[in-house]
Coordinates of C-alpha atoms in Angstrom, one line a residue:
M1468 CA 156.4 89.6 78.7
K1469 CA 154.3 86.7 80.8
K1470 CA 153.9 89.6 83.8
I1471 CA 152.7 92.0 81.3
L1472 CA 149.9 89.6 79.7
V1473 CA 149.0 88.8 83.3
L1474 CA 148.2 92.4 84.1
T1475 CA 146.7 93.2 81.0
S1476 CA 144.3 90.2 81.4
L1477 CA 143.5 91.6 84.8
L1478 CA 142.8 95.2 83.7
S1479 CA 140.5 93.6 80.9
T1480 CA 138.5 91.8 83.6
F1481 CA 138.1 95.0 85.9
A1482 CA 137.2 96.8 82.8
F1483 CA 134.4 94.9 81.8
A1484 CA 133.1 93.9 85.0
Q1485 CA 133.0 97.2 86.4
I1486 CA 129.6 98.0 88.2
Q1487 CA 128.4 101.4 86.2
K1488 CA 125.5 102.0 87.9
V1489 CA 123.0 100.4 90.7
E1490 CA 119.2 101.6 90.7
P1491 CA 117.7 102.4 93.0
M1492 CA 121.2 103.7 94.6
F1493 CA 119.9 102.9 98.2
W1494 CA 116.4 101.9 99.7
W1495 CA 114.7 101.5 103.3
K1496 CA 114.3 99.2 106.1
G1497 CA 110.8 98.7 107.1
M1498 CA 108.6 99.2 104.2
K1499 CA 105.3 97.4 104.0
N1500 CA 106.4 95.6 100.6
P1501 CA 109.5 93.8 101.7
D1502 CA 110.6 93.2 98.0
L1503 CA 113.3 95.1 96.4
Q1504 CA 114.6 94.8 92.8
I1505 CA 118.0 96.3 92.1
L1506 CA 119.3 97.2 88.6
V1507 CA 122.7 96.3 88.4
Y1508 CA 124.4 98.1 85.0
G1509 CA 127.9 97.4 83.4
K1510 CA 129.5 96.0 80.5
N1511 CA 128.6 92.3 80.1
I1512 CA 127.4 92.3 83.7
S1513 CA 125.3 88.7 83.1
D1514 CA 128.2 87.1 82.7
Y1515 CA 129.5 87.4 85.9
T1516 CA 128.0 85.8 89.0
I1517 CA 126.3 88.1 91.4
E1518 CA 126.0 87.3 95.2
L1519 CA 125.4 89.5 98.1
S1520 CA 127.6 89.5 101.3
D1521 CA 126.5 88.6 105.0
E1522 CA 124.9 85.6 103.7
I1523 CA 121.8 87.2 102.1
K1524 CA 119.9 85.3 99.9
I1525 CA 118.8 86.6 96.5
K1526 CA 115.3 86.1 95.6
D1527 CA 115.5 86.2 91.7
I1528 CA 118.2 87.4 89.4
Q1529 CA 116.6 88.5 86.2
K1530 CA 118.7 88.9 82.8
T1531 CA 117.4 90.5 79.9
E1532 CA 118.6 89.9 75.8
N1533 CA 121.0 93.1 76.8
P1534 CA 124.1 91.0 78.8
N1535 CA 124.8 94.9 80.5
Y1536 CA 122.1 94.3 82.7
A1537 CA 120.9 92.2 86.0
F1538 CA 117.9 92.9 87.9
V1539 CA 118.5 91.4 91.4
T1540 CA 115.3 90.8 93.8
I1541 CA 115.8 90.5 97.5
N1542 CA 113.6 90.5 100.8
T1543 CA 114.6 93.5 102.7
N1544 CA 112.8 91.8 105.6
D1545 CA 115.4 89.2 105.5
V1546 CA 118.5 91.7 105.8
K1547 CA 119.2 92.2 109.2
K1548 CA 122.1 95.0 108.6
T1549 CA 121.9 98.5 107.5
S1550 CA 124.4 97.8 104.4
F1551 CA 125.6 94.7 102.6
K1552 CA 128.0 94.2 99.4
I1553 CA 126.6 93.4 96.1
N1554 CA 129.6 91.3 94.7
L1555 CA 130.5 90.6 91.0
K1556 CA 132.6 87.3 90.8
K1557 CA 134.1 85.7 88.1
K1558 CA 135.7 82.3 88.9
N1559 CA 135.0 82.8 92.4
K1560 CA 136.9 85.7 92.9
I1561 CA 135.3 89.3 93.3
V1562 CA 136.1 91.4 90.3
D1563 CA 133.9 94.3 91.8
S1564 CA 131.7 95.0 94.4
Y1565 CA 129.0 98.1 95.5
N1566 CA 128.0 99.1 98.6
Y1567 CA 124.4 98.8 99.3
E1568 CA 122.3 100.5 102.2
L1569 CA 118.8 100.1 104.0
K1570 CA 118.5 103.1 105.5
D1571 CA 116.2 103.9 108.5
R1572 CA 112.6 105.6 107.5
Q1573 CA 111.4 109.0 109.0
P1574 CA 108.8 108.7 111.9
N1575 CA 105.6 107.8 110.6
S1576 CA 106.5 108.0 107.1
S1577 CA 103.9 105.8 105.8
N1578 CA 101.2 108.0 107.3
R1579 CA 102.3 111.4 105.5
A1580 CA 99.8 113.8 104.8
S1581 CA 99.0 114.8 101.4
F1582 CA 97.2 117.5 99.6
T1583 CA 93.4 117.4 99.5
S1584 CA 90.6 119.5 98.9
K1585 CA 91.6 121.9 102.0
D1586 CA 94.7 123.0 99.9
V1587 CA 95.4 125.5 96.7
V1588 CA 97.9 124.3 94.8
Y1589 CA 100.6 126.6 92.9
L1590 CA 101.7 125.6 89.5
I1591 CA 105.6 126.5 88.9
M1592 CA 108.0 125.9 86.3
P1593 CA 111.0 126.2 87.8
D1594 CA 113.1 127.5 85.3
R1595 CA 110.6 130.7 84.6
F1596 CA 110.3 131.4 88.5
A1597 CA 113.4 132.6 90.1
N1598 CA 116.9 132.0 90.0
G1599 CA 118.7 131.7 93.2
D1600 CA 122.0 130.3 92.2
E1601 CA 123.5 131.9 89.0
T1602 CA 126.5 129.2 89.3
N1603 CA 124.3 126.4 88.1
D1604 CA 122.5 128.0 85.3
S1605 CA 125.0 126.3 82.8
K1606 CA 126.4 122.8 83.4
K1607 CA 129.5 121.5 81.6
E1608 CA 127.9 117.9 81.1
L1609 CA 124.6 119.2 80.0
V1610 CA 124.1 120.2 76.9
D1611 CA 121.2 122.8 76.8
K1612 CA 123.1 125.8 78.1
A1613 CA 121.1 129.0 79.8
N1614 CA 120.0 131.7 77.3
R1615 CA 117.5 134.2 78.8
Q1616 CA 116.8 135.7 74.9
L1617 CA 115.6 132.7 73.8
S1618 CA 111.9 131.7 74.7
D1619 CA 112.5 128.2 74.5
G1620 CA 115.9 127.8 75.9
R1621 CA 117.1 128.0 79.5
H1622 CA 116.7 130.9 81.5
G1623 CA 118.1 130.0 85.0
G1624 CA 115.4 129.4 87.5
D1625 CA 116.2 126.9 89.9
L1626 CA 115.2 125.4 93.4
R1627 CA 116.9 127.9 95.4
G1628 CA 114.9 130.4 93.8
I1629 CA 111.5 128.9 95.0
I1630 CA 113.5 128.4 98.6
N1631 CA 113.8 132.0 99.0
N1632 CA 110.4 132.8 97.8
I1633 CA 108.4 130.4 99.9
D1634 CA 107.2 133.7 102.0
Y1635 CA 105.4 134.9 98.9
I1636 CA 103.7 131.7 98.0
Q1637 CA 102.3 130.9 101.5
N1638 CA 101.5 134.4 101.6
L1639 CA 99.4 134.3 98.5
G1640 CA 97.7 131.7 100.3
A1641 CA 98.9 128.4 98.3
T1642 CA 99.5 125.8 100.6
S1643 CA 100.9 123.1 98.1
I1644 CA 103.5 123.7 95.1
W1645 CA 103.5 121.7 92.0
L1646 CA 106.6 121.6 89.8
T1647 CA 106.8 120.9 86.7
P1648 CA 109.7 117.6 86.2
V1649 CA 113.0 118.8 88.0
N1650 CA 114.8 115.3 87.2
E1651 CA 117.6 115.7 84.4
D1652 CA 116.7 116.6 81.3
N1653 CA 119.8 116.4 78.9
E1654 CA 118.1 116.9 75.5
K1655 CA 120.0 119.3 73.2
Q1656 CA 117.0 121.8 73.0
H1657 CA 113.6 122.8 74.9
S1658 CA 115.3 120.8 78.1
Y1659 CA 113.5 123.5 80.4
H1660 CA 110.1 122.2 80.4
G1661 CA 111.5 119.1 82.0
Y1662 CA 109.1 116.2 80.5
A1663 CA 111.9 114.2 78.4
Q1664 CA 113.7 113.2 81.3
T1665 CA 117.3 111.6 81.0
D1666 CA 117.9 110.1 84.9
L1667 CA 115.0 109.6 87.3
Y1668 CA 117.1 109.7 90.1
K1669 CA 119.0 112.8 89.5
I1670 CA 117.8 116.4 89.9
D1671 CA 118.8 118.4 86.9
G1672 CA 121.9 120.0 88.0
R1673 CA 120.6 123.6 86.4
Y1674 CA 118.0 123.5 89.1
G1675 CA 120.1 122.1 92.0
T1676 CA 120.8 118.9 93.7
N1677 CA 118.8 115.9 94.9
E1678 CA 119.6 117.7 98.4
D1679 CA 118.3 120.6 97.3
Y1680 CA 115.2 119.1 96.2
R1681 CA 114.6 117.8 99.6
E1682 CA 115.2 120.9 101.4
L1683 CA 112.6 122.6 99.3
S1684 CA 110.3 119.9 100.4
R1685 CA 111.2 120.0 104.1
E1686 CA 110.9 124.0 104.3
L1687 CA 107.2 123.6 103.1
N1688 CA 106.7 120.8 105.5
K1689 CA 107.4 122.9 108.1
R1690 CA 104.8 125.1 107.3
G1691 CA 102.2 122.6 106.8
M1692 CA 102.5 122.7 103.0
H1693 CA 103.2 120.1 100.5
L1694 CA 105.8 119.5 97.4
I1695 CA 103.9 117.8 94.5
Q1696 CA 106.2 115.8 91.9
D1697 CA 105.4 116.0 88.6
Y1698 CA 105.8 112.5 87.8
V1699 CA 106.0 111.3 83.8
T1700 CA 105.4 107.5 83.4
N1701 CA 104.6 107.4 79.8
H1702 CA 108.0 108.7 78.2
W1703 CA 111.7 109.5 78.7
G1704 CA 114.0 111.7 76.9
L1705 CA 115.7 110.1 74.1
S1706 CA 119.1 110.6 75.7
H1707 CA 118.2 108.6 79.1
W1708 CA 120.9 106.3 79.4
L1709 CA 118.3 103.4 79.7
I1710 CA 117.1 104.3 76.1
Q1711 CA 120.3 104.9 74.7
D1712 CA 121.4 101.0 75.7
L1713 CA 117.7 99.3 76.1
P1714 CA 117.5 96.3 78.3
S1715 CA 115.2 94.6 76.0
K1716 CA 113.8 95.5 72.7
D1717 CA 110.3 95.8 74.7
W1718 CA 111.4 98.4 77.2
I1719 CA 109.7 101.0 74.6
N1720 CA 107.0 100.9 72.1
Q1721 CA 108.6 100.5 68.6
F1722 CA 107.0 100.4 65.2
A1723 CA 108.3 98.1 62.7
D1724 CA 107.5 100.9 59.9
G1725 CA 108.8 103.7 62.2
G1726 CA 111.6 105.8 62.1
E1727 CA 114.6 106.0 64.5
K1728 CA 114.4 103.4 67.2
G1729 CA 111.1 102.8 66.2
F1730 CA 109.4 106.0 66.3
K1731 CA 106.1 107.0 65.3
R1732 CA 103.9 109.5 66.3
S1733 CA 100.9 109.0 68.9
N1734 CA 97.4 109.8 67.4
Y1735 CA 96.7 111.3 70.8
R1736 CA 93.3 109.9 71.0
T1737 CA 93.3 108.3 74.1
T1738 CA 89.2 107.7 73.9
S1739 CA 90.5 104.7 72.4
Q1740 CA 91.6 103.5 76.1
F1741 CA 87.8 102.3 77.0
D1742 CA 85.8 103.4 73.2
P1743 CA 83.7 99.9 72.8
N1744 CA 84.1 100.5 69.0
V1745 CA 87.7 101.2 68.3
A1746 CA 90.0 99.9 65.6
E1747 CA 92.6 98.0 67.4
V1748 CA 95.2 100.2 64.7
D1749 CA 93.8 103.4 66.2
K1750 CA 94.1 102.4 69.7
K1751 CA 97.7 100.8 69.4
E1752 CA 98.9 104.2 67.9
A1753 CA 97.3 106.3 70.6
L1754 CA 98.9 104.0 73.3
N1755 CA 102.2 102.8 71.8
G1756 CA 102.7 105.8 69.5
W1757 CA 105.3 108.2 70.8
F1758 CA 104.5 111.8 72.5
D1759 CA 106.8 113.5 70.3
L1760 CA 110.1 112.3 68.5
S1761 CA 112.4 112.8 71.2
M1762 CA 110.0 110.9 73.8
P1763 CA 110.4 107.3 73.5
D1764 CA 107.2 105.9 74.6
L1765 CA 107.5 103.1 77.5
N1766 CA 106.2 99.8 77.8
Q1767 CA 104.2 99.8 81.1
A1768 CA 103.0 96.1 80.3
N1769 CA 106.7 95.2 80.7
P1770 CA 106.9 94.2 84.2
L1771 CA 110.3 95.2 84.3
V1772 CA 109.8 98.8 83.0
L1773 CA 106.7 99.2 85.6
N1774 CA 108.4 98.0 88.8
Y1775 CA 111.5 100.2 87.6
L1776 CA 109.0 103.4 88.0
T1777 CA 107.1 102.2 90.8
Q1778 CA 110.2 102.0 92.8
N1779 CA 111.4 105.0 91.5
A1780 CA 108.2 107.1 92.6
I1781 CA 108.4 105.3 95.9
W1782 CA 111.9 106.3 96.3
W1783 CA 111.3 109.9 95.6
I1784 CA 108.3 110.0 98.0
E1785 CA 110.4 108.7 100.6
Y1786 CA 113.7 110.2 99.8
A1787 CA 112.3 113.8 99.6
E1788 CA 109.4 113.7 102.0
L1789 CA 106.9 114.4 98.9
G1790 CA 103.1 115.5 99.7
G1791 CA 101.5 114.2 96.4
M1792 CA 102.3 113.6 92.8
R1793 CA 100.9 114.4 89.6
V1794 CA 101.0 112.4 86.8
D1795 CA 101.5 113.5 83.1
T1796 CA 99.7 112.1 80.3
Y1797 CA 98.0 109.7 82.5
P1798 CA 95.6 107.9 79.7
Y1799 CA 98.8 107.4 77.2
N1800 CA 100.0 104.7 79.7
D1801 CA 99.1 101.0 79.7
K1802 CA 96.2 101.4 81.8
A1803 CA 96.2 98.0 83.3
G1804 CA 99.8 98.5 84.6
M1805 CA 99.4 101.9 86.0
A1806 CA 96.2 100.7 88.1
K1807 CA 99.0 98.8 89.7
W1808 CA 101.5 101.4 89.7
V1809 CA 98.9 103.6 92.0
K1810 CA 98.0 101.0 94.2
S1811 CA 101.7 100.1 94.9
I1812 CA 102.0 103.7 96.1
T1813 CA 99.1 104.0 97.9
N1814 CA 99.4 100.5 99.7
E1815 CA 103.0 102.1 100.7
Y1816 CA 101.0 105.5 101.6
P1817 CA 97.6 105.3 102.4
N1818 CA 97.0 109.1 103.0
F1819 CA 98.9 109.8 99.5
N1820 CA 97.2 111.6 96.8
V1821 CA 98.0 111.1 93.2
V1822 CA 96.1 113.0 90.5
G1823 CA 96.7 112.3 86.8
E1824 CA 96.2 114.6 84.0
A1825 CA 93.5 113.4 81.8
W1826 CA 92.9 115.8 79.3
M1827 CA 89.5 115.1 78.0
Y1828 CA 86.7 117.3 78.0
S1829 CA 83.9 114.9 78.5
S1830 CA 82.7 114.5 82.3
A1831 CA 82.1 111.0 81.6
H1832 CA 85.3 110.4 79.9
I1833 CA 87.4 112.1 82.7
S1834 CA 85.2 110.4 85.5
Y1835 CA 86.3 106.8 84.1
W1836 CA 89.9 107.4 85.4
Q1837 CA 89.0 108.1 88.8
K1838 CA 89.1 105.3 91.6
D1839 CA 86.1 103.1 92.0
S1840 CA 84.7 104.9 88.6
K1841 CA 81.3 103.3 88.1
I1842 CA 81.6 103.9 84.3
A1843 CA 85.3 102.2 84.6
E1844 CA 83.5 99.1 86.8
I1845 CA 81.7 98.2 83.3
E1846 CA 84.6 96.9 81.8
N1847 CA 85.8 95.6 85.4
Y1848 CA 88.5 98.0 85.4
N1849 CA 89.4 100.4 88.5
S1850 CA 92.2 103.0 87.9
N1851 CA 92.7 103.5 91.6
L1852 CA 93.8 106.7 90.7
P1853 CA 92.5 109.2 93.7
A1854 CA 92.4 112.3 92.0
I1855 CA 91.7 113.7 88.5
M1856 CA 91.6 117.3 86.7
D1857 CA 88.4 119.1 85.9
F1858 CA 89.6 119.6 82.1
T1859 CA 85.5 119.7 81.5
L1860 CA 85.2 123.0 83.4
F1861 CA 88.2 124.2 82.4
S1862 CA 87.0 124.6 78.6
E1863 CA 83.9 125.9 79.6
M1864 CA 84.6 128.8 81.7
P1865 CA 86.0 130.9 79.3
K1866 CA 82.7 130.3 77.0
A1867 CA 80.5 130.6 79.8
I1868 CA 81.8 134.2 81.0
T1869 CA 82.1 135.8 77.4
E1870 CA 79.0 134.2 75.8
E1871 CA 75.6 136.2 75.6
E1872 CA 72.9 134.2 77.8
S1873 CA 70.8 131.8 75.7
W1874 CA 69.4 128.2 76.0
D1875 CA 72.8 126.6 75.6
K1876 CA 75.1 129.4 75.9
G1877 CA 76.7 131.8 78.9
M1878 CA 76.9 130.6 82.4
I1879 CA 74.6 127.8 81.8
K1880 CA 77.5 126.0 80.3
L1881 CA 79.1 126.1 84.2
Y1882 CA 75.5 124.9 85.5
N1883 CA 75.7 122.1 82.8
T1884 CA 79.3 121.3 83.6
F1885 CA 78.5 120.3 87.5
T1886 CA 74.8 118.6 86.7
S1887 CA 77.9 115.6 85.5
D1888 CA 79.0 115.7 88.9
F1889 CA 77.3 112.2 89.7
L1890 CA 80.0 110.7 87.6
Y1891 CA 82.8 111.2 89.9
P1892 CA 83.1 109.0 92.9
D1893 CA 84.9 111.5 94.6
V1894 CA 84.1 115.1 93.6
N1895 CA 85.9 117.0 96.1
N1896 CA 89.4 114.8 94.7
M1897 CA 89.3 116.9 91.4
F1898 CA 91.8 119.7 90.4
V1899 CA 89.8 122.8 89.3
F1900 CA 91.8 125.4 87.4
M1901 CA 91.6 128.3 84.9
E1902 CA 94.9 127.3 83.0
N1903 CA 98.2 125.6 83.2
H1904 CA 101.5 125.5 81.5
D1905 CA 100.2 123.8 78.4
T1906 CA 97.1 126.2 77.7
E1907 CA 96.7 129.6 76.8
R1908 CA 96.9 132.1 79.6
W1909 CA 93.8 133.5 81.0
N1910 CA 94.6 136.8 81.4
Q1911 CA 95.5 136.6 77.4
I1912 CA 92.1 135.5 76.7
F1913 CA 90.9 138.1 78.4
K1914 CA 93.3 141.1 77.8
N1915 CA 94.5 141.5 81.2
D1916 CA 90.9 142.2 82.5
P1917 CA 90.8 141.7 86.1
K1918 CA 87.2 141.7 86.0
A1919 CA 87.6 138.3 84.3
Y1920 CA 90.2 137.0 86.5
K1921 CA 87.9 137.6 89.3
L1922 CA 85.1 135.8 88.3
G1923 CA 87.3 132.9 87.5
L1924 CA 89.1 132.7 90.5
S1925 CA 85.8 133.5 92.4
L1926 CA 84.4 130.4 90.8
I1927 CA 87.8 127.8 91.4
A1928 CA 88.2 128.9 94.8
T1929 CA 84.7 128.2 96.1
V1930 CA 83.4 125.1 93.9
R1931 CA 84.5 121.4 95.2
G1932 CA 87.4 120.4 94.4
I1933 CA 91.0 121.5 94.7
P1934 CA 92.0 124.9 92.9
Q1935 CA 95.2 125.1 90.9
I1936 CA 96.7 128.2 89.9
Y1937 CA 99.5 129.1 87.3
Y1938 CA 102.3 131.2 88.7
G1939 CA 102.1 134.5 87.7
S1940 CA 98.4 135.0 86.9
E1941 CA 97.9 136.4 90.4
I1942 CA 99.7 139.4 89.1
G1943 CA 98.2 139.7 85.5
M1944 CA 100.9 137.6 83.5
S1945 CA 99.6 136.6 80.2
G1946 CA 101.0 135.4 77.2
D1947 CA 100.1 134.0 73.4
K1948 CA 100.6 130.7 73.1
S1949 CA 100.1 130.7 69.2
K1950 CA 103.7 132.6 69.5
G1951 CA 104.8 129.5 71.0
D1952 CA 105.0 127.8 74.5
G1953 CA 107.6 130.1 75.7
A1954 CA 105.2 133.1 75.5
I1955 CA 102.8 131.4 78.3
R1956 CA 105.9 130.4 80.5
Q1957 CA 107.6 133.8 80.8
D1958 CA 109.8 134.5 83.6
F1959 CA 108.4 135.8 86.9
P1960 CA 109.6 139.5 87.2
G1961 CA 111.8 140.2 89.8
G1962 CA 113.3 136.2 90.1
W1963 CA 116.3 137.8 88.6
K1964 CA 119.2 140.2 89.6
S1965 CA 118.7 141.9 86.5
D1966 CA 115.2 142.6 86.4
K1967 CA 114.2 146.3 86.7
Q1968 CA 111.2 145.5 88.7
S1969 CA 110.1 142.5 91.1
A1970 CA 106.4 141.3 91.6
F1971 CA 107.4 139.1 94.7
A1972 CA 107.2 142.2 97.6
N1973 CA 104.3 144.5 97.6
E1974 CA 106.4 147.7 97.1
G1975 CA 107.3 146.1 94.0
R1976 CA 104.1 145.6 92.2
T1977 CA 102.5 148.0 89.6
V1978 CA 99.0 149.2 90.5
E1979 CA 97.6 146.7 88.1
Q1980 CA 99.4 143.8 89.5
K1981 CA 98.3 144.3 93.0
E1982 CA 94.7 144.5 91.8
F1983 CA 95.4 140.9 90.9
H1984 CA 97.3 139.6 93.5
D1985 CA 95.4 141.5 96.5
F1986 CA 92.0 139.7 95.4
S1987 CA 93.8 136.3 95.0
A1988 CA 95.5 136.6 98.3
K1989 CA 92.2 137.6 99.9
V1990 CA 89.9 134.6 98.9
F1991 CA 92.7 132.0 98.9
N1992 CA 93.6 133.2 102.6
W1993 CA 90.0 133.1 103.6
R1994 CA 89.4 129.6 101.7
K1995 CA 92.2 128.3 103.9
N1996 CA 89.8 127.5 107.2
K1997 CA 87.1 126.9 105.2
E1998 CA 85.6 123.7 105.8
V1999 CA 82.1 124.3 104.3
V2000 CA 84.2 125.4 100.9
H2001 CA 86.8 121.9 101.3
S2002 CA 84.0 119.6 101.9
G2003 CA 80.4 121.0 102.0
K2004 CA 77.7 120.2 99.8
T2005 CA 76.9 122.0 96.7
K2006 CA 73.2 123.2 96.0
H2007 CA 72.9 125.8 92.5
Y2008 CA 70.3 127.3 90.6
M2009 CA 69.9 127.7 87.0
P2010 CA 71.5 131.2 85.9
Q2011 CA 69.1 134.0 84.9
K2012 CA 70.7 136.9 83.1
N2013 CA 74.0 135.4 82.8
V2014 CA 74.0 135.0 86.9
Y2015 CA 75.3 131.9 88.3
V2016 CA 74.3 131.4 92.2
Y2017 CA 75.2 128.4 94.3
F2018 CA 75.4 127.6 97.8
R2019 CA 78.2 125.5 99.6
Y2020 CA 76.8 124.3 103.0
N2021 CA 77.3 121.7 105.7
D2022 CA 75.6 121.3 109.2
N2023 CA 77.4 124.1 110.7
E2024 CA 77.6 126.6 108.0
S2025 CA 76.4 128.2 104.7
V2026 CA 78.3 130.1 102.0
M2027 CA 76.6 131.9 99.0
V2028 CA 78.1 132.4 95.9
I2029 CA 77.0 134.8 92.9
I2030 CA 78.9 135.0 89.6
N2031 CA 77.5 137.8 87.4
A2032 CA 79.1 137.5 83.8
N2033 CA 76.6 139.9 82.6
P2034 CA 78.3 143.4 82.2
E2035 CA 75.5 145.3 83.7
K2036 CA 74.3 145.5 87.2
Q2037 CA 72.0 143.0 88.2
T2038 CA 69.3 143.4 90.6
F2039 CA 67.2 140.3 91.8
K2040 CA 64.9 138.6 94.6
L2041 CA 66.0 136.3 96.8
D2042 CA 62.7 134.5 97.5
R2043 CA 63.8 131.4 94.5
F2044 CA 66.8 131.0 96.9
A2045 CA 64.2 130.2 100.0
E2046 CA 65.3 126.8 100.8
S2047 CA 69.0 127.9 100.9
L2048 CA 68.2 130.5 102.8
N2049 CA 65.8 129.0 105.8
G2050 CA 66.6 130.8 108.8
I2051 CA 69.2 133.5 107.3
N2052 CA 69.1 137.1 108.4
S2053 CA 72.5 138.4 107.1
G2054 CA 75.7 137.7 105.5
K2055 CA 79.1 139.2 105.2
D2056 CA 80.7 139.7 101.2
I2057 CA 83.9 138.5 101.9
I2058 CA 85.3 140.5 98.8
S2059 CA 83.7 143.9 99.8
D2060 CA 83.9 143.2 103.7
K2061 CA 80.2 144.7 103.6
I2062 CA 77.7 143.3 106.0
L2063 CA 74.3 142.6 103.9
P2064 CA 70.5 141.9 104.7
I2065 CA 69.8 138.3 103.4
N2066 CA 66.7 136.8 103.6
S2067 CA 64.4 135.0 101.5
K2068 CA 61.7 138.3 101.3
G2069 CA 64.6 140.5 100.2
E2070 CA 66.7 141.5 97.0
I2071 CA 70.4 141.9 96.3
S2072 CA 72.2 144.0 94.0
I2073 CA 75.7 143.0 92.1
D2074 CA 77.5 144.9 90.0
G2075 CA 78.2 144.0 86.4
K2076 CA 81.4 141.4 85.8
S2077 CA 81.7 140.8 89.5
S2078 CA 81.3 138.4 91.7
M2079 CA 80.2 138.1 95.9
I2080 CA 81.3 135.2 98.3
I2081 CA 78.7 135.5 101.3
E2082 CA 79.0 134.0 104.4
L2083 CA 75.6 133.2 105.6
K2084 CA 74.5 134.3 109.2
K2085 CA 71.4 133.3 111.0

C-alpha cells in the first residue's frame, strides 16, 4: 500500500509539473537585442522553481495572476553553448526539463533586403489560389473541414500550390508576394481568411508546415523576390490557447458590461486615435472594442503582450527569411505600443519594410501613421511605421474614371489626391492599389471592361509608391461583395485538378483572360527596371476633358503618362507641357510599341478610355 501511495504521489507530481508549452520554441545567437523572454506554460507552473543548466543566469522571472505561466528573461550573450536546459524543480529535484536551442543566424541576416518601390506586390488568399497537396485539405485536429461548395468554407488552397506557381507570378512581373495570414486559425467557421489566429508559432496544417512556409520564402529569395507576412497585432481567434487560459485578465481588452470574455464590438472609428475633440468613451470603444465576436482584442499596453508579439514577429522574420510584413488593422492597436513594436523590428533589421493598414480616406489621416509624420509630430508621436497604404487614391480611382468632368468630379479627383503628397514623409513607400481582399473587385465595378482595368493598372504602375494587385484581377476575375466576402475571394481557375480550365498557362486562358493578363505582364515587366518610376519625381498637369497627364522624371530619364477617361478620342497640343518636354524629340509608347513624334510644338491623339506610357527621347 505504501509503495502505491509513493507511486501515486510521484505520478501526481509529474502530471502537474509537466511543461506543456515553451514559446519561442528556440531562438538565435547574435541578435542585436540580446534579451529573450521565454514563456513557459504548464499546470501550476508558478509553484515550481525554474532554473537553467550550465550556470546560466536568469535575468528576470515574471509570474502572472494565472499560476500556469512563467515568463523567464535571459541575456543570450551570456549563453556560451548552443543549447541549455530549462529545469522545473520541486524540493530541489528536477521534475521536468525542456531543451532550449540557440541557433546560428543566416549570414548577413540583419541586413536582409525587403520590398521597396521597385517591387510589384501580388496579394494572394492562399485557400483560394491553388491546391498543391490534396492530403492536407482537412485535418483531424482542425475543426473547419474542406468544402469547395461553401463560399465561406475551406477550399483547399495551400502553400504547395503557391510554390508550384511561382513561375506564373514572376512572369506576370510581380516581385513580392503578400499572403493573407497562414498561421493556424482553428475557429469553427470562416477560418479560411486566417485573421482569427489560434497559434502564432504554427502554420495552419491545411496550408502545410512551417518548413513549407520557409521553403516558399527561400524559393522567392532565390529569384530576388520577397515573401511578405500578414501580421495581426490587434486580435487573435477566440480559440487561441492563450485566450482559452489567459495569463492575466488584462491580456485582452474587456468590458465590464460586455458579453462573453468581456466582448464589446469596436465602433471602428479609429480617427479617435488623434482627434483632439474626441470623447474618451468613443475612443475606448474604438480601440479596445473587439473587431468581431470571435476576435478578442489584444492589449498591447500590457508589456508581456507587446513583447510576445514583438518576439513572435522577429522569430518569423529570422526563421522564414521574410522580406517584409503587412500589419492588419493598424490604427486599432495601442499606438504607443505599436511604435515600440515596429522600432524593435527595424532596430534588428534596418532595411526591413513594414506596411500598415490604416483604412482611412483622408491623406492627412493616413499620413499620421507613417514614420516621421509632421502631423503626428504635433502631439510628439512617431509611429516608426515605414510604409502605409494609399486608401485615398484607392477610393477616388473608380469615381475619377466613371464621372463626367466638372469642377470637382472626374479625373480632377486623381489630381487633387496627389496634391496632398506633401503630407507624406516618404511618398514612395506607400501601397497603391485598385482593390484588395476586403474590397469590391475592380472588374466587378466595371463589369469586366478591360478598358477600365487598363486605365487603373496604368495608373498604379506609374505613380509614386508600390503597386499592389489582387490575385485573379490580371485575368479579369470579378465578384459581387454584396453577396458575401466569399464572392470576392473565388478560386483561381486551374488551381484544382478538377478545374475544367486553367489560367496559369497561356494556352489555357480564354481570349478575354489573355487581354487582361498580357496587358498586366507587359506593363509590370517594363516597370521592373525603371528607376525613374521607382524613385523619380512627379510633375502633373490639371486634367482637361477628363484626360490626366503626368511625368515621372529624374536626371537621366523621363516618362510621360496619359490617362484618358473620356469615352471619346482626344487630340491636344503639347505646348502646355513644354516645361516637361524641353529637348524632347520623340517617344515610345510601351503599350502599343509605337514610336511617336513628341515635342512641345506638336500634338498627340489618344483613343477613348485608354492610356499611354511614353518613354521620352531627346
